[in-house]
mmCIF file of C-alpha atoms in Angstrom:
data_model
loop_
_atom_site.group_PDB
_atom_site.id
_atom_site.type_symbol
_atom_site.label_atom_id
_atom_site.label_comp_id
_atom_site.label_asym_id
_atom_site.label_seq_id
_atom_site.Cartn_x
_atom_site.Cartn_y
_atom_site.Cartn_z
ATOM 1 C CA GLU H 1 -0.017 -0.064 -0.021
ATOM 2 C CA LYS H 2 2.868 2.563 0.963
ATOM 3 C CA ALA H 3 4.443 1.770 -2.727
ATOM 4 C CA PHE H 4 1.376 2.654 -4.274
ATOM 5 C CA GLN H 5 0.844 5.799 -2.472
ATOM 6 C CA MET H 6 4.590 6.573 -3.292
ATOM 7 C CA SER H 7 4.216 5.653 -6.926
ATOM 8 C CA HIS H 8 0.999 7.602 -7.138
ATOM 9 C CA VAL H 9 2.743 10.819 -6.614
ATOM 10 C CA GLN H 10 5.745 9.845 -8.642
ATOM 11 C CA LEU H 11 8.105 8.842 -6.096
ATOM 12 C CA SER H 12 10.863 5.830 -6.699
ATOM 13 C CA VAL H 13 12.506 4.215 -3.888
ATOM 14 C CA ASP H 14 16.107 3.147 -3.983
ATOM 15 C CA LEU H 15 16.732 1.049 -0.798
ATOM 16 C CA TYR H 16 20.390 1.014 0.811
ATOM 17 C CA LEU H 17 20.174 -1.532 3.711
ATOM 18 C CA PHE H 18 23.458 -2.127 6.350
ATOM 19 C CA SER H 19 22.032 -4.402 9.024
ATOM 20 C CA ARG H 20 24.199 -7.550 9.630
ATOM 21 C CA HIS H 21 20.610 -9.133 11.117
ATOM 22 C CA TYR H 22 18.084 -10.354 9.358
ATOM 23 C CA THR H 23 16.249 -7.252 7.490
ATOM 24 C CA ASP H 24 13.212 -8.940 5.682
ATOM 25 C CA VAL H 25 14.623 -8.005 2.273
ATOM 26 C CA ALA H 26 11.674 -10.004 0.551
ATOM 27 C CA THR H 27 9.029 -7.322 2.193
ATOM 28 C CA LEU H 28 11.054 -4.167 1.825
ATOM 29 C CA ASN H 29 11.886 -4.994 -1.528
ATOM 30 C CA ASP H 30 8.368 -4.054 -2.214
ATOM 31 C CA LEU H 31 9.092 -0.544 -2.203
ATOM 32 C CA ALA H 32 11.371 -0.459 -4.883
ATOM 33 C CA LYS H 33 9.644 -3.266 -7.086
ATOM 34 C CA TYR H 34 6.596 -1.078 -7.224
ATOM 35 C CA THR H 35 8.257 2.270 -7.496
ATOM 36 C CA GLY H 36 10.407 1.261 -10.303
ATOM 37 C CA GLY H 37 13.414 1.579 -7.866
ATOM 38 C CA HIS H 38 16.390 -0.647 -6.675
ATOM 39 C CA THR H 39 17.200 -2.061 -3.644
ATOM 40 C CA ASN H 40 21.054 -2.691 -2.577
ATOM 41 C CA ARG H 41 22.334 -4.663 0.539
ATOM 42 C CA PHE H 42 25.625 -4.242 1.959
ATOM 43 C CA PRO H 43 24.941 -6.748 5.339
ATOM 44 C CA ALA H 44 27.182 -5.794 7.750
ATOM 45 C CA TYR H 45 28.581 -2.510 6.696
ATOM 46 C CA TYR H 46 32.167 -1.731 7.201
ATOM 47 C CA ASP H 47 33.588 1.523 5.435
ATOM 48 C CA PRO H 48 37.209 0.297 4.742
ATOM 49 C CA LYS H 49 35.599 -2.779 3.108
ATOM 50 C CA ASP H 50 32.422 -1.505 1.544
ATOM 51 C CA GLY H 51 32.913 2.268 1.587
ATOM 52 C CA GLU H 52 33.962 2.662 -2.087
ATOM 53 C CA ASP H 53 31.380 0.276 -3.351
ATOM 54 C CA TYR H 54 28.935 2.052 -1.589
ATOM 55 C CA TYR H 55 30.334 5.131 -2.965
ATOM 56 C CA ARG H 56 30.433 4.350 -6.463
ATOM 57 C CA LEU H 57 26.687 2.760 -6.410
ATOM 58 C CA LEU H 58 25.200 5.871 -5.038
ATOM 59 C CA THR H 59 27.251 8.324 -7.044
ATOM 60 C CA HIS H 60 25.811 6.147 -9.978
ATOM 61 C CA ALA H 61 22.303 6.426 -9.140
ATOM 62 C CA LEU H 62 22.532 10.497 -8.391
ATOM 63 C CA THR H 63 24.382 11.133 -11.562
ATOM 64 C CA ARG H 64 22.880 8.749 -14.155
ATOM 65 C CA GLU H 65 20.468 10.428 -16.759
ATOM 66 C CA GLN H 66 17.140 10.378 -15.215
ATOM 67 C CA ALA H 67 13.238 10.356 -16.761
ATOM 68 C CA TRP H 68 10.753 11.422 -14.679
ATOM 69 C CA GLU H 69 6.696 10.776 -14.154
ATOM 70 C CA SER H 70 6.945 8.008 -16.654
ATOM 71 C CA VAL H 71 4.003 5.598 -18.396
ATOM 72 C CA ILE H 72 5.086 2.684 -20.448
ATOM 73 C CA ARG H 73 2.026 1.531 -22.893
ATOM 74 C CA VAL H 74 2.564 -1.628 -24.848
ATOM 75 C CA ARG H 75 0.322 -2.684 -27.739
ATOM 76 C CA VAL H 76 0.274 -5.652 -29.946
ATOM 77 C CA GLY H 77 -1.443 -6.584 -33.303
ATOM 78 C CA LYS H 78 -4.484 -8.380 -33.959
ATOM 79 C CA GLY H 79 -4.576 -11.936 -32.902
ATOM 80 C CA TYR H 80 -2.132 -11.388 -30.139
ATOM 81 C CA LYS H 81 -2.442 -10.645 -26.581
ATOM 82 C CA VAL H 82 -0.145 -9.536 -23.628
ATOM 83 C CA THR H 83 -0.688 -11.981 -20.587
ATOM 84 C CA ASP H 84 2.220 -10.990 -18.453
ATOM 85 C CA PHE H 85 4.932 -8.104 -17.595
ATOM 86 C CA PHE H 86 8.167 -8.357 -15.441
ATOM 87 C CA GLY H 87 10.272 -5.665 -14.187
ATOM 88 C CA ASN H 88 9.996 -3.141 -11.476
ATOM 89 C CA PHE H 89 7.111 -0.791 -11.952
ATOM 90 C CA ARG H 90 2.894 -0.450 -11.126
ATOM 91 C CA LEU H 91 0.565 -2.099 -13.545
ATOM 92 C CA ARG H 92 -2.008 0.409 -13.443
ATOM 93 C CA SER H 93 -4.168 -1.478 -16.358
ATOM 94 C CA THR H 94 -4.027 -4.482 -18.596
ATOM 95 C CA ASP H 95 -0.833 -2.550 -21.049
ATOM 96 C CA LEU H 96 -0.082 0.815 -18.833
ATOM 97 C CA LEU H 97 3.324 0.811 -16.558
ATOM 98 C CA THR H 98 3.682 3.243 -14.151
ATOM 99 C CA VAL H 99 7.671 3.863 -13.527
ATOM 100 C CA PRO H 100 7.850 7.472 -11.427
ATOM 101 C CA CYS H 101 11.910 7.567 -12.442
ATOM 102 C CA ILE H 102 13.128 5.306 -15.487
ATOM 103 C CA ASP H 103 16.941 4.985 -16.356
ATOM 104 C CA SER H 104 18.715 2.909 -18.623
ATOM 105 C CA ASP H 105 19.516 0.178 -15.807
ATOM 106 C CA LYS H 106 15.966 -0.840 -16.111
ATOM 107 C CA THR H 107 14.987 -3.371 -18.185
ATOM 108 C CA PHE H 108 11.013 -4.711 -18.789
ATOM 109 C CA ALA H 109 9.923 -7.951 -20.353
ATOM 110 C CA LEU H 110 6.456 -9.069 -21.291
ATOM 111 C CA GLN H 111 4.885 -12.350 -22.378
ATOM 112 C CA LEU H 112 2.422 -12.664 -25.503
ATOM 113 C CA ASP H 113 0.136 -15.557 -26.374
ATOM 114 C CA VAL H 114 -2.327 -16.269 -29.689
ATOM 115 C CA GLY H 115 -5.416 -14.910 -29.455
ATOM 116 C CA GLU H 116 -8.777 -17.576 -29.389
ATOM 117 C CA LYS H 117 -8.693 -17.064 -33.133
ATOM 118 C CA GLY H 118 -5.380 -17.971 -33.630
ATOM 119 C CA VAL H 119 -2.780 -16.205 -35.914
ATOM 120 C CA THR H 120 -4.558 -14.608 -38.683
ATOM 121 C CA THR H 121 -2.296 -12.235 -40.045
ATOM 122 C CA PRO H 122 1.171 -12.676 -41.981
ATOM 123 C CA SER H 123 2.832 -10.525 -39.348
ATOM 124 C CA LEU H 124 3.205 -9.705 -35.818
ATOM 125 C CA THR H 125 3.514 -6.162 -34.841
ATOM 126 C CA ILE H 126 4.595 -4.874 -31.419
ATOM 127 C CA GLN H 127 4.716 -1.399 -30.228
ATOM 128 C CA SER H 128 5.616 0.252 -27.019
ATOM 129 C CA ALA H 129 5.234 3.969 -26.411
ATOM 130 C CA LEU H 130 7.243 5.667 -23.024
ATOM 131 C CA LEU H 131 5.960 8.916 -22.062
ATOM 132 C CA TYR H 132 8.388 11.026 -19.869
ATOM 133 C CA THR H 133 9.562 14.123 -18.718
ATOM 134 C CA THR H 134 13.358 15.039 -19.024
ATOM 135 C CA SER H 135 15.344 16.350 -16.375
ATOM 136 C CA TYR H 136 14.977 19.975 -18.143
ATOM 137 C CA GLY H 137 11.297 19.889 -17.983
ATOM 138 C CA GLU H 138 10.547 18.663 -21.301
ATOM 139 C CA ARG H 139 7.373 16.335 -21.873
ATOM 140 C CA ARG H 140 8.281 13.657 -24.572
ATOM 141 C CA ILE H 141 7.258 10.288 -25.938
ATOM 142 C CA ARG H 142 9.317 7.590 -27.200
ATOM 143 C CA VAL H 143 7.852 4.787 -29.781
ATOM 144 C CA HIS H 144 9.537 1.733 -30.952
ATOM 145 C CA THR H 145 7.340 -0.680 -33.163
ATOM 146 C CA ILE H 146 8.489 -3.681 -34.073
ATOM 147 C CA CYS H 147 7.012 -5.648 -37.117
ATOM 148 C CA ALA H 148 7.696 -9.823 -37.054
ATOM 149 C CA PRO H 149 6.967 -11.820 -40.183
ATOM 150 C CA VAL H 150 4.836 -15.209 -39.411
ATOM 151 C CA THR H 151 6.212 -18.376 -40.765
ATOM 152 C CA SER H 152 4.889 -21.977 -40.618
ATOM 153 C CA PHE H 153 8.275 -23.572 -40.568
ATOM 154 C CA THR H 154 9.054 -24.109 -36.967
ATOM 155 C CA THR H 155 13.151 -24.323 -38.096
ATOM 156 C CA HIS H 156 12.755 -20.473 -38.905
ATOM 157 C CA ILE H 157 11.641 -19.422 -35.283
ATOM 158 C CA TYR H 158 14.144 -22.076 -34.135
ATOM 159 C CA HIS H 159 16.919 -20.101 -35.675
ATOM 160 C CA SER H 160 15.507 -16.722 -34.913
ATOM 161 C CA ILE H 161 16.001 -16.787 -30.905
ATOM 162 C CA SER H 162 17.954 -15.072 -28.824
ATOM 163 C CA SER H 163 18.917 -17.203 -26.355
ATOM 164 C CA SER H 164 20.158 -14.320 -24.250
ATOM 165 C CA ALA H 165 17.302 -12.686 -24.531
ATOM 166 C CA LEU H 166 15.596 -15.935 -23.222
ATOM 167 C CA THR H 167 17.523 -16.711 -20.905
ATOM 168 C CA LEU H 168 16.201 -13.214 -19.430
ATOM 169 C CA LEU H 169 12.769 -13.771 -20.064
ATOM 170 C CA LEU H 170 13.244 -17.317 -18.153
ATOM 171 C CA MET H 171 15.048 -15.865 -15.108
ATOM 172 C CA LYS H 172 12.621 -13.121 -14.276
ATOM 173 C CA GLN H 173 9.675 -15.655 -14.920
ATOM 174 C CA ALA H 174 11.351 -17.752 -11.956
ATOM 175 C CA ILE H 175 11.728 -14.942 -9.831
ATOM 176 C CA ALA H 176 8.206 -14.138 -10.317
ATOM 177 C CA LEU H 177 7.224 -17.789 -9.355
ATOM 178 C CA VAL H 178 9.331 -18.021 -6.215
ATOM 179 C CA THR H 179 7.237 -15.305 -5.085
ATOM 180 C CA SER H 180 3.961 -16.299 -6.299
ATOM 181 C CA SER H 181 3.992 -20.011 -6.081
ATOM 182 C CA SER H 182 7.279 -21.887 -4.860
ATOM 183 C CA PHE H 183 11.284 -22.428 -5.064
ATOM 184 C CA ASP H 184 10.753 -26.109 -6.635
ATOM 185 C CA LYS H 185 8.280 -24.491 -9.239
ATOM 186 C CA ALA H 186 10.694 -21.743 -10.315
ATOM 187 C CA ARG H 187 13.661 -24.484 -10.697
ATOM 188 C CA GLU H 188 11.532 -26.903 -12.774
ATOM 189 C CA HIS H 189 10.068 -24.073 -14.884
ATOM 190 C CA ILE H 190 13.503 -23.143 -15.906
ATOM 191 C CA ARG H 191 14.804 -26.815 -16.491
ATOM 192 C CA GLN H 192 11.538 -27.691 -18.356
ATOM 193 C CA SER H 193 11.296 -24.681 -20.573
ATOM 194 C CA VAL H 194 14.800 -25.358 -21.631
ATOM 195 C CA ILE H 195 14.599 -29.298 -22.113
ATOM 196 C CA SER H 196 11.108 -28.869 -23.851
ATOM 197 C CA LEU H 197 12.713 -25.863 -26.302
ATOM 198 C CA LEU H 198 15.734 -27.997 -27.130
ATOM 199 C CA ARG H 199 13.985 -31.129 -27.547
ATOM 200 C CA SER H 200 11.286 -30.147 -30.095
ATOM 201 C CA TYR H 201 14.174 -28.399 -31.981
ATOM 202 C CA SER H 202 16.118 -32.021 -32.191
ATOM 203 C CA TYR H 203 12.857 -33.638 -33.510
ATOM 204 C CA THR H 204 11.996 -30.858 -35.991
ATOM 205 C CA ALA H 205 15.625 -30.628 -37.272
ATOM 206 C CA ASN H 206 16.554 -33.980 -36.875
ATOM 207 C CA SER H 207 19.964 -32.930 -35.437
ATOM 208 C CA TYR H 208 20.903 -36.213 -33.838
ATOM 209 C CA SER H 209 24.062 -37.133 -35.153
ATOM 210 C CA HIS H 210 25.542 -40.609 -35.194
ATOM 211 C CA SER H 211 27.688 -39.994 -32.071
ATOM 212 C CA GLN H 212 24.516 -39.306 -30.049
ATOM 213 C CA THR H 213 25.218 -35.995 -29.427
ATOM 214 C CA LEU H 214 22.776 -32.844 -29.487
ATOM 215 C CA GLU H 215 23.837 -30.307 -32.636
ATOM 216 C CA LEU H 216 22.643 -27.046 -31.752
ATOM 217 C CA PRO H 217 22.651 -23.929 -34.287
ATOM 218 C CA GLU H 218 24.752 -21.069 -33.061
ATOM 219 C CA ASN H 219 22.045 -19.040 -31.632
ATOM 220 C CA LEU H 220 21.077 -21.920 -29.470
ATOM 221 C CA SER H 221 24.551 -23.038 -28.545
ATOM 222 C CA THR H 222 24.977 -21.455 -25.006
ATOM 223 C CA LEU H 223 21.755 -22.142 -24.080
ATOM 224 C CA PRO H 224 22.089 -25.273 -22.260
ATOM 225 C CA LEU H 225 25.217 -23.507 -19.969
ATOM 226 C CA GLN H 226 22.886 -20.533 -19.306
ATOM 227 C CA CYS H 227 20.222 -22.904 -17.791
ATOM 228 C CA LEU H 228 22.240 -24.500 -15.655
ATOM 229 C CA GLY H 229 23.773 -21.311 -14.947
ATOM 230 C CA LEU H 230 20.561 -20.080 -13.647
ATOM 231 C CA LEU H 231 20.045 -23.347 -11.625
ATOM 232 C CA LYS H 232 23.215 -23.377 -10.131
ATOM 233 C CA HIS H 233 23.007 -19.285 -9.520
ATOM 234 C CA GLU H 234 22.518 -18.292 -5.465
ATOM 235 C CA ALA H 235 19.101 -16.833 -6.849
ATOM 236 C CA PHE H 236 17.663 -20.435 -7.202
ATOM 237 C CA ARG H 237 19.865 -22.823 -5.517
ATOM 238 C CA ASP H 238 18.618 -24.511 -2.731
ATOM 239 C CA ARG H 239 21.329 -25.199 -0.483
ATOM 240 C CA ASN H 240 23.600 -22.875 1.641
ATOM 241 C CA VAL H 241 21.882 -19.332 0.736
ATOM 242 C CA LEU H 242 20.232 -17.506 3.676
ATOM 243 C CA SER H 243 17.037 -15.970 3.022
ATOM 244 C CA ASP H 244 17.755 -12.700 3.181
ATOM 245 C CA GLN H 245 20.872 -13.073 0.806
ATOM 246 C CA ARG H 246 18.710 -14.682 -1.831
ATOM 247 C CA ALA H 247 15.740 -12.026 -1.694
ATOM 248 C CA THR H 248 18.519 -9.468 -2.539
ATOM 249 C CA VAL H 249 19.847 -11.254 -5.224
ATOM 250 C CA HIS H 250 16.148 -11.754 -6.285
ATOM 251 C CA ALA H 251 16.229 -7.735 -6.217
ATOM 252 C CA LEU H 252 18.982 -6.941 -7.947
ATOM 253 C CA MET H 253 18.449 -9.564 -10.850
ATOM 254 C CA TYR H 254 14.709 -8.844 -11.316
ATOM 255 C CA PRO H 255 15.003 -5.466 -13.164
ATOM 256 C CA LEU H 256 18.536 -6.308 -14.883
ATOM 257 C CA GLY H 257 19.174 -5.785 -18.599
ATOM 258 C CA MET H 258 20.333 -8.614 -21.160
ATOM 259 C CA ALA H 259 24.190 -7.766 -20.851
ATOM 260 C CA MET H 260 24.289 -7.880 -16.730
ATOM 261 C CA ALA H 261 22.189 -10.897 -16.988
ATOM 262 C CA GLU H 262 24.000 -12.706 -19.584
ATOM 263 C CA VAL H 263 27.404 -12.378 -17.076
ATOM 264 C CA SER H 264 25.085 -13.423 -13.915
ATOM 265 C CA VAL H 265 24.213 -16.748 -15.082
ATOM 266 C CA ARG H 266 27.464 -17.018 -17.309
ATOM 267 C CA PRO H 267 30.218 -15.887 -15.232
ATOM 268 C CA ARG H 268 33.679 -14.902 -17.331
ATOM 269 C CA LEU H 269 36.914 -16.560 -16.551
ATOM 270 C CA MET H 270 39.726 -15.027 -17.730
ATOM 271 C CA PRO H 271 43.822 -15.168 -17.359
ATOM 272 C CA ILE H 272 45.273 -12.122 -16.074
ATOM 273 C CA HIS H 273 49.288 -13.093 -15.377
ATOM 274 C CA LYS H 274 50.594 -12.421 -19.023
ATOM 275 C CA LEU H 275 48.510 -9.214 -20.260
ATOM 276 C CA ASP H 276 49.963 -7.388 -23.118
ATOM 277 C CA GLY H 277 47.940 -4.056 -22.246
ATOM 278 C CA LYS H 278 46.837 -4.024 -25.788
ATOM 279 C CA SER H 279 43.637 -6.444 -25.808
ATOM 280 C CA MET H 280 41.360 -8.108 -23.579
ATOM 281 C CA PRO H 281 42.441 -11.727 -22.341
ATOM 282 C CA GLU H 282 40.441 -14.221 -24.084
ATOM 283 C CA GLU H 283 37.389 -15.830 -22.004
ATOM 284 C CA MET H 284 38.173 -19.510 -20.922
ATOM 285 C CA GLU H 285 35.799 -22.626 -20.360
ATOM 286 C CA LEU H 286 34.216 -22.449 -17.234
ATOM 287 C CA SER H 287 35.738 -25.757 -15.911
ATOM 288 C CA ALA H 288 38.031 -26.764 -13.228
ATOM 289 C CA ALA H 289 39.832 -28.570 -16.260
ATOM 290 C CA VAL H 290 41.412 -25.060 -17.465
ATOM 291 C CA VAL H 291 42.945 -24.230 -14.100
ATOM 292 C CA GLU H 292 46.436 -24.662 -13.251
ATOM 293 C CA SER H 293 48.877 -23.996 -10.549
ATOM 294 C CA THR H 294 50.862 -22.094 -13.102
ATOM 295 C CA SER H 295 48.240 -19.290 -13.805
ATOM 296 C CA ALA H 296 46.010 -16.334 -12.263
ATOM 297 C CA LEU H 297 42.861 -16.334 -13.312
ATOM 298 C CA LEU H 298 39.862 -13.624 -13.051
ATOM 299 C CA LEU H 299 36.345 -14.561 -12.531
ATOM 300 C CA ASP H 300 33.518 -12.223 -12.959
ATOM 301 C CA ASP H 301 29.983 -12.851 -12.334
ATOM 302 C CA GLY H 302 28.618 -9.422 -12.998
ATOM 303 C CA ARG H 303 28.731 -8.590 -8.942
ATOM 304 C CA HIS H 304 32.087 -9.735 -7.602
ATOM 305 C CA PHE H 305 35.610 -10.170 -8.959
ATOM 306 C CA ILE H 306 37.492 -13.286 -7.604
ATOM 307 C CA ILE H 307 40.951 -13.790 -8.769
ATOM 308 C CA ARG H 308 42.765 -16.946 -7.782
ATOM 309 C CA ILE H 309 46.486 -16.795 -7.544
ATOM 310 C CA GLY H 310 48.382 -20.742 -8.395
ATOM 311 C CA ASN H 311 50.870 -21.696 -6.313
ATOM 312 C CA GLN H 312 53.414 -21.716 -9.205
ATOM 313 C CA VAL H 313 52.928 -18.359 -10.956
ATOM 314 C CA ASP H 314 55.560 -15.935 -11.490
ATOM 315 C CA GLN H 315 56.579 -14.656 -7.787
ATOM 316 C CA ASN H 316 57.775 -11.545 -9.467
ATOM 317 C CA TRP H 317 54.361 -10.737 -10.884
ATOM 318 C CA VAL H 318 52.864 -11.319 -7.669
ATOM 319 C CA GLN H 319 54.627 -9.306 -5.531
ATOM 320 C CA ASN H 320 53.948 -6.312 -8.155
ATOM 321 C CA VAL H 321 50.278 -6.875 -8.410
ATOM 322 C CA PHE H 322 49.406 -7.945 -4.766
ATOM 323 C CA GLU H 323 50.291 -7.372 -1.129
ATOM 324 C CA GLY H 324 49.851 -9.260 1.967
ATOM 325 C CA SER H 325 51.703 -12.412 3.558
ATOM 326 C CA GLU H 326 51.366 -15.662 4.755
ATOM 327 C CA THR H 327 49.867 -14.905 7.820
ATOM 328 C CA LYS H 328 47.977 -11.648 6.475
ATOM 329 C CA ALA H 329 45.066 -12.094 3.408
ATOM 330 C CA VAL H 330 46.248 -11.131 0.274
ATOM 331 C CA GLN H 331 45.058 -7.842 -1.675
ATOM 332 C CA LEU H 332 45.393 -6.245 -5.196
ATOM 333 C CA ARG H 333 47.481 -3.281 -4.244
ATOM 334 C CA GLU H 334 46.135 0.294 -4.860
ATOM 335 C CA TYR H 335 46.521 1.990 -7.846
ATOM 336 C CA LYS H 336 48.714 4.739 -7.899
ATOM 337 C CA GLU H 337 50.324 7.013 -10.687
ATOM 338 C CA ASN H 338 53.686 5.551 -11.894
ATOM 339 C CA CYS H 339 52.667 2.016 -10.317
ATOM 340 C CA HIS H 340 54.044 -0.883 -12.221
ATOM 341 C CA THR H 341 52.829 -2.005 -15.560
ATOM 342 C CA ASP H 342 51.729 -5.561 -14.092
ATOM 343 C CA LEU H 343 49.517 -4.150 -11.741
ATOM 344 C CA GLU H 344 48.347 -0.992 -14.354
ATOM 345 C CA ARG H 345 47.238 -3.648 -16.732
ATOM 346 C CA VAL H 346 45.386 -5.659 -14.213
ATOM 347 C CA TYR H 347 43.365 -2.714 -13.428
ATOM 348 C CA GLN H 348 42.394 -1.888 -17.276
ATOM 349 C CA VAL H 349 40.959 -5.270 -17.300
ATOM 350 C CA LEU H 350 39.066 -4.696 -14.112
ATOM 351 C CA ASP H 351 37.773 -1.119 -15.193
ATOM 352 C CA SER H 352 37.044 -2.519 -18.572
ATOM 353 C CA MET H 353 34.365 -4.824 -16.757
ATOM 354 C CA ARG H 354 33.188 -2.973 -13.831
ATOM 355 C CA THR H 355 29.732 -1.716 -13.673
ATOM 356 C CA PRO H 356 28.252 0.252 -10.702
ATOM 357 C CA PHE H 357 26.776 -3.046 -9.105
ATOM 358 C CA HIS H 358 30.245 -4.770 -8.645
ATOM 359 C CA LYS H 359 31.052 -5.258 -5.210
ATOM 360 C CA GLY H 360 34.794 -5.307 -4.278
ATOM 361 C CA ILE H 361 37.250 -7.828 -5.357
ATOM 362 C CA THR H 362 38.081 -11.067 -3.735
ATOM 363 C CA VAL H 363 41.811 -12.495 -3.866
ATOM 364 C CA VAL H 364 42.358 -16.317 -2.914
ATOM 365 C CA ARG H 365 45.465 -18.128 -3.352
ATOM 366 C CA GLU H 366 45.893 -22.002 -4.318
ATOM 367 C CA GLY H 367 44.417 -24.327 -1.196
ATOM 368 C CA ASP H 368 42.568 -21.423 0.613
ATOM 369 C CA SER H 369 39.632 -22.372 2.046
ATOM 370 C CA ASP H 370 37.663 -19.450 0.373
ATOM 371 C CA GLU H 371 38.844 -21.391 -2.891
ATOM 372 C CA LEU H 372 35.480 -22.918 -3.057
ATOM 373 C CA ARG H 373 33.740 -19.504 -3.689
ATOM 374 C CA PHE H 374 35.793 -19.592 -6.974
ATOM 375 C CA PHE H 375 34.935 -23.013 -8.075
ATOM 376 C CA GLN H 376 31.348 -22.276 -7.824
ATOM 377 C CA GLY H 377 31.468 -19.899 -10.914
ATOM 378 C CA LEU H 378 32.792 -22.983 -12.864
ATOM 379 C CA ILE H 379 29.306 -23.871 -13.806
ATOM 380 C CA GLN H 380 30.133 -26.528 -16.567
ATOM 381 C CA ASP H 381 31.208 -28.880 -13.898
ATOM 382 C CA ARG H 382 29.321 -30.982 -11.547
ATOM 383 C CA THR H 383 28.399 -29.276 -8.310
ATOM 384 C CA LEU H 384 26.246 -30.712 -5.382
ATOM 385 C CA GLY H 385 22.650 -31.313 -6.490
ATOM 386 C CA GLU H 386 23.165 -30.265 -10.297
ATOM 387 C CA GLN H 387 24.814 -32.046 -13.322
ATOM 388 C CA SER H 388 27.814 -31.033 -15.467
ATOM 389 C CA LEU H 389 27.267 -29.280 -18.665
ATOM 390 C CA ALA H 390 27.584 -32.830 -20.740
ATOM 391 C CA GLU H 391 25.509 -34.805 -18.170
ATOM 392 C CA PHE H 392 23.041 -32.162 -18.654
ATOM 393 C CA MET H 393 23.368 -32.532 -22.625
ATOM 394 C CA GLN H 394 23.139 -36.217 -22.014
ATOM 395 C CA PHE H 395 20.138 -36.055 -19.947
ATOM 396 C CA ILE H 396 18.331 -34.084 -22.686
ATOM 397 C CA LEU H 397 19.085 -36.759 -25.271
ATOM 398 C CA ARG H 398 17.966 -39.692 -23.193
ATOM 399 C CA ARG H 399 14.856 -37.598 -22.228
#
């Protein structure tokens, strides 16, 4: 009720939570969810550890380009209907969304269905209109119209699917299911949606090879891994995740756009011990098979940077980039002018990947107890309760 009152008078709420105790984030997040805001949490806030991240996030929220008093209307062509919307907004009518403050960090998804009479036109038309006030007081409208052809060949549909967009939609649907139904139904929705799609494609395209492997088109090749990434993500993992922490992740991911959601469910892994300063290092497979004692690897999951240092990495490079000892936690050296080239190149990589939503840099040595956190991001491997990528592909074939 309070959120609806705030939305009525064009107020958006961004929440910043700092308590070390249980906060009931799931309930508090409704203030941000129904007013088009964000929820951010720094549990047991400690300024030397969290201060820079909080400063960067708050600065971004206060200085990013904003639109005010916004409403969004979506219309679809004859024979189709919108059945659901996903994102942080208040639904005022069947096709009108109220978002008091809107910016480029917010994304909205919708789900369409075919009307009772079926498909009667050769194309599907979708139009969205955003009515807003600029920071200069000008009232403007921005209209986007898409016209997609209708086909009777199912193979055309499969080859036009964006796996990243589909993953984003599944993520938002699953988060909504956790709230409205149950945690198990959300996980089952992710799993069955992807399995049904890939099985249907394999039968339609006759893509079983003699080696009994599922051959997917390029646009769908990453979908199984993205599905596993969702199932293994702490947003949907059913073990060792506190309720406040899971609710915080849901609040962060629900309004996410496609690029950030992609990194959240399919992290980036890359070597940083041999940077040339001219180009980004190539991404590696998310498997422990590529992790060696002679390498220093950076894992980015969209919210945290984790650097793992192997025991056989060149010690001169380690001394140039990190500080610490056997009894003191290792951490990245502070960036200063005229710092060593190795450190400068590492910061170049981090800065090119960093978003306002990243929180801190964790450094672990090979064999440390914290190393488990690094390996949890290697989603191609088997984890407790979840299959590896190879096992998941074989599971689809057996079904």
